[in-house]
Coordinates of C-alpha atoms in Angstrom, one line a residue:
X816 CA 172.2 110.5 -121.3
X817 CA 171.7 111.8 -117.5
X818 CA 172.2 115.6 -116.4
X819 CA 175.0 116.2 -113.7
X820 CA 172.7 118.0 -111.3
X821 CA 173.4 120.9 -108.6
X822 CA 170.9 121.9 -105.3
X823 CA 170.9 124.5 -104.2
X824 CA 169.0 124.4 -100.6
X825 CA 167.6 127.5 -98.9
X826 CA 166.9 127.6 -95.4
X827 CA 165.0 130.1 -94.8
X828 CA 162.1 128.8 -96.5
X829 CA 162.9 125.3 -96.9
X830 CA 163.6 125.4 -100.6
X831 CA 165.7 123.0 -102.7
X832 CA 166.2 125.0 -106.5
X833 CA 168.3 123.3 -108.9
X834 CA 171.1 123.4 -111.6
X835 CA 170.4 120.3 -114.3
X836 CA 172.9 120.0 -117.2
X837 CA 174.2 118.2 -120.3
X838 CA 177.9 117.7 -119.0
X839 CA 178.9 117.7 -122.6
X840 CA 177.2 120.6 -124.5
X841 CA 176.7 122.6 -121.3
X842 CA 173.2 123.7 -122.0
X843 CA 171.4 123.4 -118.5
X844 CA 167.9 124.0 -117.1
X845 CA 167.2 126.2 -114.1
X846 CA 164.4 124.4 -111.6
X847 CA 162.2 126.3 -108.9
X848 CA 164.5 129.3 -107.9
X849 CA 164.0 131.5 -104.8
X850 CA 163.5 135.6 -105.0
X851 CA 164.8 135.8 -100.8
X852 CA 161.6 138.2 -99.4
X853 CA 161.4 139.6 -96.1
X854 CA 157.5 139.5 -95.0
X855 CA 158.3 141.8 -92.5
X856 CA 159.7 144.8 -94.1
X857 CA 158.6 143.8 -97.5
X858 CA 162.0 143.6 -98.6
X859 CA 163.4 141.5 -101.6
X860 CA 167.1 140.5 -102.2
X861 CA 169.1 138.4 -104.4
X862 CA 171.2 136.3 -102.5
X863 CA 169.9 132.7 -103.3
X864 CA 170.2 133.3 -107.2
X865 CA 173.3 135.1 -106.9
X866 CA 174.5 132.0 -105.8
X867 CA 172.8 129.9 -108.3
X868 CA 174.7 132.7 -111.0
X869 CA 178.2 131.9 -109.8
X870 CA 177.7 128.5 -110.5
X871 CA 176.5 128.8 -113.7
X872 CA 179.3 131.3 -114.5
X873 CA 181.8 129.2 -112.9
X874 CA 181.0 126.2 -114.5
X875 CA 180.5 127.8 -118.5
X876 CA 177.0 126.6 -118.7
X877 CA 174.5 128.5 -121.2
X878 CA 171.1 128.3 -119.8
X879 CA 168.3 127.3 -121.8
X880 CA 165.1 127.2 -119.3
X881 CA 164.1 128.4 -116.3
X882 CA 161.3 126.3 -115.0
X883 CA 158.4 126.2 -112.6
X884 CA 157.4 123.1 -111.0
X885 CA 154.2 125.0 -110.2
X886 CA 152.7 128.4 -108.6
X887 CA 155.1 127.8 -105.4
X888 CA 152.9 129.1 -102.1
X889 CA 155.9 129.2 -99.9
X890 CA 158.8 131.1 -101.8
X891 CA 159.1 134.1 -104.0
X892 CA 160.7 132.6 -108.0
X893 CA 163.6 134.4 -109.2
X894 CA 163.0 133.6 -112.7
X895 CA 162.9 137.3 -114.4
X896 CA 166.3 138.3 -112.3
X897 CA 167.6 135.0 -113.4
X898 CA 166.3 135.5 -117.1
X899 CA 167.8 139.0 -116.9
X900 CA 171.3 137.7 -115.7
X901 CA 171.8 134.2 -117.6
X902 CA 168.5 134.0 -120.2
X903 CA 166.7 131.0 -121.0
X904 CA 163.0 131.0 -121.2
X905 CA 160.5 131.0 -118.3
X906 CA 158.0 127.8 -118.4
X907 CA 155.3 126.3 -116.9
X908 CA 152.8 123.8 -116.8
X909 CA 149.9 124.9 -119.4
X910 CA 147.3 124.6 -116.7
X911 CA 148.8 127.5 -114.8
X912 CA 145.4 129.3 -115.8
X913 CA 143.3 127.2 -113.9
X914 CA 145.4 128.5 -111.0
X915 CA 145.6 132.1 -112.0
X916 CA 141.6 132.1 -112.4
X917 CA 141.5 130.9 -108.6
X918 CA 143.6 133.4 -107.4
X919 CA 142.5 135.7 -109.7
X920 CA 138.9 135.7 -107.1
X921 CA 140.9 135.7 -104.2
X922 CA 143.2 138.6 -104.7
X923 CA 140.0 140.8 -106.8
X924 CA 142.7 141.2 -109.8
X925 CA 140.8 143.1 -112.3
X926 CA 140.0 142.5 -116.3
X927 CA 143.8 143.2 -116.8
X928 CA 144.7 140.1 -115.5
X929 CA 144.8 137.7 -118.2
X930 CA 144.4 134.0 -116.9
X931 CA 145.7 132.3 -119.6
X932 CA 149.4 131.7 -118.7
X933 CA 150.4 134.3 -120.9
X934 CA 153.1 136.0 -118.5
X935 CA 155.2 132.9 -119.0
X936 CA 156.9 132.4 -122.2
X937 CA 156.3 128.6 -122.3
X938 CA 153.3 126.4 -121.2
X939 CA 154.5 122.5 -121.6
X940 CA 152.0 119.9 -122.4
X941 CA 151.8 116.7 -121.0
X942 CA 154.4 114.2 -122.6
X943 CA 156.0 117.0 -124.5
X944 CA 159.7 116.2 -125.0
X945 CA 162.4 119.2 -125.3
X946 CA 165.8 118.7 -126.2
X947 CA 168.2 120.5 -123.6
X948 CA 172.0 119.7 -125.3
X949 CA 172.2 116.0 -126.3
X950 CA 169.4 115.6 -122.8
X951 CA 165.5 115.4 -123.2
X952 CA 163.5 117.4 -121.0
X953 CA 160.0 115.3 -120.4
X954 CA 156.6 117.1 -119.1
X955 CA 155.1 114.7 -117.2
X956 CA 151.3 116.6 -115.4
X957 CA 150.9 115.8 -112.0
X958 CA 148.1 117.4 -110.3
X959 CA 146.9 117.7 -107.2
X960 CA 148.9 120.0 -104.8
X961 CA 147.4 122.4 -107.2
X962 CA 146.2 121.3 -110.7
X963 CA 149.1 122.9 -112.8
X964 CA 151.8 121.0 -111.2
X965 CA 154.3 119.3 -113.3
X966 CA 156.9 117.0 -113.0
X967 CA 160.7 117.7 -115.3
X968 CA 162.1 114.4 -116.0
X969 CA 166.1 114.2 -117.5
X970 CA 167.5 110.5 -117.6
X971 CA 167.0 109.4 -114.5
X972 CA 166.4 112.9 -112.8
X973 CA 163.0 113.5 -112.4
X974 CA 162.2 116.6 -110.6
X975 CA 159.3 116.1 -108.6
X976 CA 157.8 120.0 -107.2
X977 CA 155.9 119.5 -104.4
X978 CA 153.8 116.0 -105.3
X979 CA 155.7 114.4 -102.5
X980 CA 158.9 115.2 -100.0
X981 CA 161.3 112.5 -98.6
X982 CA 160.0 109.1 -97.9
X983 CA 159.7 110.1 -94.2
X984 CA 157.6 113.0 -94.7
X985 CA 155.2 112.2 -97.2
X986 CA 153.0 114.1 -99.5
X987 CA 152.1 117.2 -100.5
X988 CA 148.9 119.3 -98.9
X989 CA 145.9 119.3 -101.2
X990 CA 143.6 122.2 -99.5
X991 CA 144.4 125.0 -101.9
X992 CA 142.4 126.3 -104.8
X993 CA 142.0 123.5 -107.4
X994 CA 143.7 120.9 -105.2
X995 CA 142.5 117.4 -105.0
X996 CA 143.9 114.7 -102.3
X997 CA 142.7 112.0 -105.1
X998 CA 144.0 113.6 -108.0
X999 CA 147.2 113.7 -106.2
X1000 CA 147.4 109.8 -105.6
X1001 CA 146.9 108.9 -109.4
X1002 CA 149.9 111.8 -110.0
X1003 CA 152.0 110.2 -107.0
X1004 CA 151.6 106.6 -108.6
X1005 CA 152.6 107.5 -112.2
X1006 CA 155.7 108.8 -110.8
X1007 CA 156.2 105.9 -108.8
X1008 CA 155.7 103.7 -111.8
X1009 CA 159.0 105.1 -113.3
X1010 CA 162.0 102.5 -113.1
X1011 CA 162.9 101.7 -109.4
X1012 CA 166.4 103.3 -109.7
X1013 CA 165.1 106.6 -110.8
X1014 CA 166.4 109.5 -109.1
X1015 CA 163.4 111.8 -107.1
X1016 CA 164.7 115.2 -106.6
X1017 CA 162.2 116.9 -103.9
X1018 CA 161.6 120.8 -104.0
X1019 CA 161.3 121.0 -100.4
X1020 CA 162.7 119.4 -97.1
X1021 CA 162.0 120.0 -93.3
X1022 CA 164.4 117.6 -91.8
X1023 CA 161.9 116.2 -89.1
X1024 CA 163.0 114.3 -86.2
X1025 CA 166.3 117.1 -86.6
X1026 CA 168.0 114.8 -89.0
X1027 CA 170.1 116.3 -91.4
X1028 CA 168.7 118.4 -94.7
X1029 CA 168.0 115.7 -97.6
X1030 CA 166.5 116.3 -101.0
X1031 CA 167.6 113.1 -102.7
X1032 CA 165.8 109.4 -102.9
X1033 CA 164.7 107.2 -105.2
X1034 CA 161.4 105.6 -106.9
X1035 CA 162.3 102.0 -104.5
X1036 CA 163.0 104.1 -101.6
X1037 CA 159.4 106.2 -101.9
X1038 CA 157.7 102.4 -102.6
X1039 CA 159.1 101.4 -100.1
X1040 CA 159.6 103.5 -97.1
X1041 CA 157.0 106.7 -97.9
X1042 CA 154.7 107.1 -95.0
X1043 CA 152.3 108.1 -97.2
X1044 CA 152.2 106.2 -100.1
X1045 CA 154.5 103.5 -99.9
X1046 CA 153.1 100.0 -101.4
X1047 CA 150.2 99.2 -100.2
X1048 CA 148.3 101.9 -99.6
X1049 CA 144.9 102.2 -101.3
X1050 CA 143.6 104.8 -102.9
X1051 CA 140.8 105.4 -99.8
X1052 CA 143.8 105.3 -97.3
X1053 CA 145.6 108.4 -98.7
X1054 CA 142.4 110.5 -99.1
X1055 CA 141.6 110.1 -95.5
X1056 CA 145.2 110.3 -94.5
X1057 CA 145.7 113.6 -97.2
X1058 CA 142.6 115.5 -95.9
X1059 CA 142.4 114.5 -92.3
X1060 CA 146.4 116.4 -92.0
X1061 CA 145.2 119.2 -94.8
X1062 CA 142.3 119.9 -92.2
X1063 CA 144.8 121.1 -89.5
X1064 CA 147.6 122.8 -91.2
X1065 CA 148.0 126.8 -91.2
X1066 CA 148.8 128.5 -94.4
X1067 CA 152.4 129.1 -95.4
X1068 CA 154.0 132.2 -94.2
X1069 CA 154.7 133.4 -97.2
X1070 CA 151.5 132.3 -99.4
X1071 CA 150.2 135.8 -99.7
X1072 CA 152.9 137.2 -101.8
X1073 CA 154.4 134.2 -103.3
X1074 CA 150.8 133.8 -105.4
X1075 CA 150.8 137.0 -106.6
X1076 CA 153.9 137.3 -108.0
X1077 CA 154.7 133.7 -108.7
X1078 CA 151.5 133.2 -110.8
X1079 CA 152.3 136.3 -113.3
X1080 CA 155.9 134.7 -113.5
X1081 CA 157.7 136.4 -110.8
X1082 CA 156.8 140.3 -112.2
X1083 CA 155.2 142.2 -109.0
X1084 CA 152.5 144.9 -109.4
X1085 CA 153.9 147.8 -111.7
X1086 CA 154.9 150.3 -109.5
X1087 CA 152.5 153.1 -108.3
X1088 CA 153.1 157.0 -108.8
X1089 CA 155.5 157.0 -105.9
X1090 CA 157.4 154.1 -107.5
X1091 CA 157.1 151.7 -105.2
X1092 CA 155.0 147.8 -106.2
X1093 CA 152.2 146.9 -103.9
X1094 CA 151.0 144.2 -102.9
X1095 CA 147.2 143.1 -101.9
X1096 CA 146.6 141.0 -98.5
X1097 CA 143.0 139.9 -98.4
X1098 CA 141.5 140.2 -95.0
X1099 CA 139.1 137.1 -93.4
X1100 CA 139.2 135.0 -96.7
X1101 CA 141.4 132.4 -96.2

């Protein structure tokens, strides 16, 4: 069986989060949500899962999972508001604690940080099969934009995070902590070794050229037409290709929080004596 499957794109940081669901039983997954966060006022707000709710509501689905592609870099998860509102459980890819040690460093988090992906409530495996209704949710790892990424494959939806973006935009950056440009190739072909007519859902789009928003293609579109990795392309092409562009790029605007909170499953600092959550920004590091 196939999901029916609903995007939900957000502008503001560039954002695809989806809706996937058994049309029959109703029981439906929750993929990369955005928490909308002003970096300049520090402000948080609800808007983008509000919307994600209705639909939800509106449509009599029971949600089963909220997932995470990966420790996103560029948006703020909504997963506990989500969790509070519609429940399912929050998961993961099991090697989130690779990431969490990384950033643990960076961000001088202290021995109460555990860095074993226990703030989530499920850490998949590689290959491990879930039923969602009369669907299957498979885990399939794809390292390499960071090594916890995973990739949530329904039917013929397969839900790709950030490994790769629309066929005219490539691949994914591979200069953060624990990313590999190589690593990232061998996760890019098994993906690309699913059946030709298998739906790619991206997590992000940035409409270059100024053609319209797309989130949608297919494993014979990416073969073909990906000016990254289409057919052809060796191995040795890519890495040069992946780390000669990773070289120039500035950091996300919105890396600095998303981290923190993302990799400890959405939940900010607990709140100082004033009540208000803090968060760290370290200063000449990255």
């Amino acid at each position: 069986m196939n999901p029916e499957v609903k995007a939900f794109f957000h502008e503001p940081t560039f954002t695809v989060s989806y809706v996937a669901f058994d049309p029959v039983s109703k029981r439906a997954v929750i993929i990369d949500s955005v928490l909308d966060f002003d970096i300049k006022s520090g402000r948080t707000a609800t808007t983008a899962a509000d919307d994600i709710i209705k639909f939800v509501n509106e449509a009599g689905l029971t949600v089963d999972w909220i997932l995470e592609t990966h420790v996103h870099a560029d948006h703020l998860t909504a997963a506990p508001y989500l969790q509070q509102k519609l429940g399912g459980v929050i998961g993961i890819g099991q090697a989130v604690g690779v990431v969490q040690s990384e950033f643990k460093k960076i961000f001088n988090f202290g021995p109460e940080m555990d860095t074993d992906g226990s703030q989530f409530q499920r850490l998949f495996q590689d290959d491990e099969k879930i039923p969602v209704g009369g669907l299957t949710l498979e885990i399939l790892a794809t390292p390499g934009h960071t090594p916890a990424c995973i990739v949530y494959k329904i039917g013929n939806a397969v839900f790709v995070g950030d490994t790769m973006f629309m066929p005219d935009y490539g691949s994914a950056r591979c200069d953060f902590p624990g990313g590999d440009a190589r690593v990232l190739y061998h996760s890019i072909q098994r993906i690309l070794s699913l059946p030709p007519e298998t739906r790619l859902f991206m997590c992000h789009d940035y409409a270059p050229g100024g053609r319209a928003y797309a989130w949608e293609t297919s494993v014979a579109e990416q073969r073909k037409d990906n000016i990254h990795l289409h057919d052809g392309v060796s191995e040795e092409e890519f890495v040069a290709l992946r780390e000669g562009r990773d070289a120039n790029l500035e950091m996300p605007a919105l890396i600095i929080p998303s981290v923190q909170v993302n990799m400890l499953a959405g939940k900010f600092p607990q709140a100082e004596e004033n009540g208000v959550s803090y968060l760290k920004m370290p200063v000449d590091l990255l």
